[in-house]
XYZ file of C-alpha atoms in Angstrom:
340
model
C -121.625 -165.063 -39.948
C -122.189 -164.582 -43.317
C -125.982 -165.110 -43.800
C -127.398 -164.304 -47.006
C -124.586 -162.613 -48.461
C -124.407 -160.165 -45.787
C -122.579 -160.225 -42.399
C -124.351 -160.517 -39.223
C -123.073 -159.698 -36.128
C -124.153 -160.313 -32.557
C -124.373 -158.177 -29.360
C -126.144 -158.763 -26.134
C -129.238 -157.457 -24.486
C -130.245 -158.294 -20.632
C -128.110 -161.372 -21.478
C -129.820 -162.252 -24.633
C -128.241 -162.697 -28.157
C -129.168 -159.927 -30.359
C -128.507 -160.727 -34.007
C -127.933 -157.581 -36.402
C -126.604 -156.428 -39.723
C -125.321 -153.435 -41.192
C -124.619 -152.236 -44.620
C -124.121 -148.834 -46.740
C -122.073 -146.079 -45.794
C -122.789 -142.524 -44.446
C -125.172 -141.414 -41.387
C -126.468 -144.687 -39.310
C -129.925 -145.233 -39.911
C -131.460 -148.037 -37.589
C -134.577 -150.018 -39.237
C -136.052 -152.357 -36.690
C -138.605 -153.421 -34.184
C -140.846 -155.471 -36.431
C -142.710 -157.878 -34.322
C -141.579 -160.731 -36.898
C -138.455 -160.347 -38.803
C -135.258 -162.998 -39.714
C -132.164 -160.828 -41.191
C -131.467 -163.867 -43.586
C -134.955 -164.501 -44.808
C -135.573 -160.813 -45.111
C -132.512 -160.362 -47.541
C -133.521 -162.876 -49.488
C -136.867 -161.387 -50.070
C -136.152 -159.212 -53.557
C -138.604 -156.564 -52.239
C -137.271 -156.184 -48.926
C -133.735 -156.040 -50.127
C -134.147 -153.586 -52.715
C -136.237 -151.385 -50.147
C -132.990 -151.638 -47.973
C -130.502 -151.029 -50.780
C -132.539 -147.567 -51.558
C -131.389 -146.441 -47.889
C -127.502 -148.157 -48.050
C -126.352 -145.789 -51.194
C -126.908 -142.420 -48.568
C -126.691 -144.306 -45.135
C -125.289 -146.968 -43.039
C -128.237 -149.192 -42.352
C -128.276 -151.365 -39.155
C -131.165 -154.078 -38.611
C -131.513 -156.295 -35.951
C -133.905 -159.408 -34.819
C -135.321 -159.102 -31.217
C -134.154 -161.933 -28.577
C -135.854 -165.182 -28.906
C -136.544 -164.629 -32.932
C -135.206 -164.869 -36.071
C -131.338 -164.938 -36.310
C -130.905 -163.766 -32.852
C -132.454 -167.217 -32.077
C -135.773 -168.987 -31.143
C -134.290 -170.114 -27.571
C -136.443 -168.431 -24.685
C -138.893 -165.735 -25.198
C -139.303 -162.550 -26.710
C -139.059 -159.267 -24.755
C -142.154 -159.022 -22.725
C -142.439 -155.222 -22.407
C -141.844 -151.988 -23.701
C -139.109 -151.296 -21.432
C -137.566 -154.981 -22.676
C -137.800 -153.878 -26.240
C -136.328 -150.347 -25.653
C -133.227 -152.043 -23.824
C -132.852 -154.286 -27.041
C -132.848 -151.133 -29.172
C -130.506 -149.390 -26.829
C -127.913 -152.450 -27.490
C -128.139 -151.970 -31.103
C -127.495 -148.400 -31.145
C -124.557 -148.603 -28.495
C -122.719 -150.921 -31.018
C -123.237 -148.253 -33.547
C -121.259 -145.947 -31.021
C -122.581 -142.723 -32.298
C -125.629 -140.486 -32.957
C -128.194 -142.364 -34.917
C -131.636 -141.749 -36.615
C -134.263 -144.202 -36.429
C -136.874 -145.961 -38.619
C -139.872 -147.581 -36.368
C -142.078 -149.259 -38.410
C -145.400 -150.739 -37.116
C -144.693 -151.788 -33.303
C -141.542 -150.633 -34.122
C -142.491 -146.959 -33.754
C -143.511 -147.447 -30.109
C -139.794 -148.758 -29.483
C -138.401 -145.976 -31.510
C -140.490 -143.169 -30.015
C -139.702 -144.545 -26.307
C -135.876 -144.502 -27.049
C -135.839 -141.116 -28.278
C -137.699 -139.618 -25.711
C -135.415 -141.359 -22.923
C -132.371 -140.420 -24.943
C -132.809 -137.591 -27.136
C -128.948 -136.889 -26.919
C -128.841 -140.024 -28.880
C -131.241 -139.491 -31.994
C -130.862 -137.193 -34.852
C -134.482 -137.714 -36.358
C -136.906 -140.157 -35.710
C -139.450 -141.936 -38.425
C -142.505 -143.600 -37.305
C -144.391 -145.504 -40.080
C -147.302 -147.492 -39.716
C -147.267 -146.608 -36.133
C -149.689 -146.116 -33.176
C -149.874 -144.765 -29.628
C -152.032 -147.121 -27.892
C -151.953 -150.908 -28.778
C -155.639 -151.349 -27.587
C -156.919 -148.991 -30.522
C -155.623 -151.403 -32.980
C -158.803 -153.360 -32.864
C -161.392 -154.362 -30.761
C -160.594 -156.697 -27.993
C -162.708 -159.399 -29.447
C -160.773 -159.072 -32.669
C -157.055 -159.064 -30.831
C -158.196 -161.839 -28.547
C -159.228 -163.910 -31.742
C -156.004 -163.126 -33.322
C -154.282 -164.049 -30.127
C -155.635 -167.351 -29.717
C -155.213 -168.334 -33.560
C -151.971 -167.891 -32.941
C -151.046 -169.704 -29.775
C -153.492 -172.657 -30.702
C -152.716 -172.924 -34.524
C -149.513 -171.324 -35.633
C -150.346 -172.224 -39.323
C -153.776 -170.674 -39.136
C -152.499 -167.704 -37.295
C -149.767 -167.272 -39.870
C -151.976 -167.295 -42.774
C -154.500 -165.129 -41.116
C -151.716 -162.460 -40.340
C -150.531 -162.559 -43.926
C -154.025 -161.544 -45.173
C -153.726 -158.660 -42.836
C -150.066 -157.795 -43.770
C -150.075 -158.592 -47.357
C -153.897 -157.640 -48.511
C -152.756 -157.405 -52.256
C -150.194 -160.096 -52.080
C -150.203 -163.365 -54.435
C -150.507 -166.725 -53.076
C -146.882 -167.501 -53.541
C -146.492 -163.991 -51.805
C -148.511 -164.597 -48.839
C -147.056 -168.273 -48.502
C -143.392 -166.795 -48.209
C -144.994 -164.462 -45.895
C -146.193 -167.271 -43.868
C -142.844 -169.345 -44.097
C -141.026 -166.414 -42.774
C -143.027 -165.739 -39.882
C -143.143 -169.670 -39.049
C -139.117 -169.454 -39.202
C -139.073 -166.317 -36.949
C -140.790 -167.555 -34.025
C -142.303 -170.457 -32.309
C -146.206 -170.012 -31.503
C -145.684 -169.274 -28.103
C -143.209 -166.393 -29.176
C -145.295 -165.207 -31.723
C -148.720 -165.150 -29.365
C -146.350 -163.444 -26.520
C -144.940 -161.039 -28.862
C -148.477 -159.929 -30.496
C -149.676 -159.477 -26.895
C -147.409 -157.143 -25.689
C -147.467 -154.834 -28.694
C -151.277 -154.881 -27.861
C -150.479 -153.658 -24.567
C -147.930 -151.004 -25.958
C -148.831 -147.588 -24.611
C -146.657 -144.328 -25.567
C -148.667 -141.790 -25.373
C -146.707 -139.889 -23.036
C -143.484 -140.461 -24.593
C -144.622 -138.852 -27.848
C -145.928 -135.884 -25.958
C -142.112 -135.649 -24.670
C -140.542 -135.982 -27.879
C -138.013 -133.569 -28.725
C -136.246 -134.959 -31.935
C -137.513 -133.870 -34.984
C -140.050 -136.424 -36.255
C -141.680 -137.927 -39.301
C -144.676 -139.863 -39.312
C -145.720 -141.668 -42.785
C -148.877 -143.775 -42.859
C -151.077 -145.230 -45.629
C -154.630 -144.397 -46.045
C -155.940 -147.860 -46.155
C -153.293 -149.629 -44.081
C -155.002 -153.229 -42.880
C -152.885 -153.549 -40.338
C -152.629 -150.229 -38.208
C -155.561 -147.815 -39.201
C -154.967 -144.415 -41.003
C -156.623 -142.834 -37.864
C -153.689 -144.269 -35.456
C -151.138 -142.502 -37.516
C -153.148 -139.317 -37.680
C -153.468 -139.661 -33.710
C -149.506 -140.006 -33.498
C -148.936 -136.909 -35.712
C -151.228 -134.579 -33.487
C -149.322 -135.785 -30.268
C -145.897 -135.042 -31.498
C -144.857 -131.587 -31.251
C -144.387 -129.947 -34.738
C -144.172 -133.428 -36.486
C -144.197 -133.755 -39.923
C -147.185 -135.869 -41.389
C -146.822 -137.644 -44.689
C -150.111 -139.392 -45.575
C -149.351 -142.043 -48.460
C -152.267 -144.137 -50.867
C -152.079 -147.570 -50.332
C -153.488 -150.582 -48.309
C -149.928 -152.251 -47.694
C -148.645 -152.079 -44.194
C -145.131 -153.233 -45.067
C -142.884 -150.348 -46.350
C -141.196 -152.481 -49.084
C -144.567 -153.256 -50.568
C -146.598 -151.076 -52.620
C -145.487 -147.546 -53.614
C -142.366 -148.077 -52.404
C -140.979 -144.945 -53.749
C -143.304 -142.588 -52.146
C -141.918 -143.909 -48.659
C -138.478 -144.018 -49.652
C -138.852 -140.323 -51.024
C -140.572 -138.883 -47.850
C -137.727 -140.600 -45.658
C -134.840 -139.807 -47.262
C -136.009 -136.118 -47.971
C -136.590 -135.927 -44.186
C -133.317 -137.522 -42.973
C -131.641 -134.482 -45.280
C -131.032 -137.388 -48.142
C -133.393 -135.750 -51.323
C -132.515 -137.343 -54.711
C -129.712 -136.179 -56.994
C -129.720 -135.325 -60.166
C -130.103 -138.710 -62.203
C -127.981 -139.679 -64.662
C -129.908 -141.204 -67.160
C -127.311 -142.875 -69.156
C -128.979 -141.713 -72.386
C -132.368 -143.522 -71.373
C -135.689 -141.868 -73.101
C -138.353 -141.280 -70.870
C -140.020 -144.231 -70.868
C -137.093 -146.066 -70.236
C -136.733 -144.194 -67.498
C -140.338 -144.831 -65.934
C -139.731 -148.973 -66.827
C -136.269 -148.726 -64.641
C -137.747 -147.186 -61.452
C -140.315 -149.984 -61.613
C -137.480 -152.527 -61.788
C -135.724 -151.187 -59.145
C -138.588 -151.630 -56.983
C -138.867 -155.518 -57.823
C -142.099 -155.053 -60.136
C -142.496 -157.915 -62.977
C -142.172 -157.287 -66.953
C -146.127 -158.016 -66.534
C -146.961 -156.061 -63.396
C -144.814 -153.131 -64.870
C -147.092 -153.325 -67.947
C -150.088 -153.184 -66.145
C -148.840 -149.919 -64.629
C -147.792 -148.309 -67.635
C -150.584 -149.919 -70.076
C -148.265 -151.370 -72.543
C -147.749 -155.070 -73.498
C -145.446 -157.228 -71.296
C -143.485 -157.701 -74.435
C -142.632 -154.135 -74.862
C -141.514 -153.848 -71.553
C -139.081 -156.880 -72.162
C -137.723 -154.630 -75.199
C -136.955 -151.576 -72.796
C -135.605 -153.576 -70.244
C -132.830 -155.275 -72.935
C -132.303 -151.530 -74.235
C -131.895 -150.328 -70.685
C -129.159 -152.977 -69.964
C -127.218 -152.199 -73.258
C -127.319 -148.656 -72.754
C -125.985 -148.742 -69.226
C -123.977 -152.048 -70.008
C -125.256 -153.820 -67.109
C -125.434 -157.311 -67.184
C -128.225 -158.215 -65.439
C -131.428 -156.910 -64.506
C -130.821 -156.845 -60.437
C -127.606 -154.736 -61.651
C -129.701 -152.069 -63.723
C -131.857 -152.002 -60.362
C -129.105 -151.141 -58.163
C -127.904 -148.483 -60.517
C -131.483 -146.940 -60.378
C -131.217 -146.551 -56.809
C -127.318 -145.004 -56.704
C -128.108 -142.377 -59.536
C -130.797 -140.898 -57.589
C -133.191 -142.052 -60.588
C -136.099 -143.209 -57.403
């Protein structure tokens, strides 16, 4: 099926339907495992889409929705254990038909690490972003119980509570969009079950056994998964590369996206190419990079200490010099030309 200008395919894991999508070309990178996701709605989000496209110029990027959620369909419960989550990832990797690299974010880090530990022959490199080793360490038992109760009893209230955690710097509109994404991705029962499962994940022994080259990336003020848990993961993985980053956003497509993408691409062996500036001035290159990660004229102005009118003029000049008709087109050019 075609959804959101992308082709979505289906496979099966344990008799359950799994929706997955791929794009780009090059070595395969599987991105997934988020407790909440929706292939179609995520792709409509300009920040998520830009984040993905920063990889599709170098990699074949595969994303998937867990059974019982998102485009996979909300019928039936989601995976109830780490073993079931690994089985879903295994089915997706089998569809790729080759060795892959894995990007496991948040609870997906547990899933990716467990798969890599069990199937080292299938994984070239492993990236763990905003990850943890033991779900019980994410918050106190009282805090976990409160969140689960809010989600199960009143999904509207629970989804807003989680939006505050995942999007600490988000605008009211962005938080409302994330609320709608969560509610479209899963029923209250499925959401509560998924959260309960991820709190129960324990991959301490899997991390100790990893043989795959591993990168751990964690933002210092992450509101969802504390930084100390990323440090703990790094300490458990033999010869791991640990990259701490500034910021409080848990989602990698928010905040300083450039730093996340740069660390991951360098580790995966896809460092930046010599940029093709197309005759742009230094300031125009700065503006172009910020356009490419989804910032508005006002946000760029605040970041660079100039007026929004000046930013608008720079964007118009960039479009003229590059011969690009739209803001989206110049952002794609920036990614493909190695300017980010």
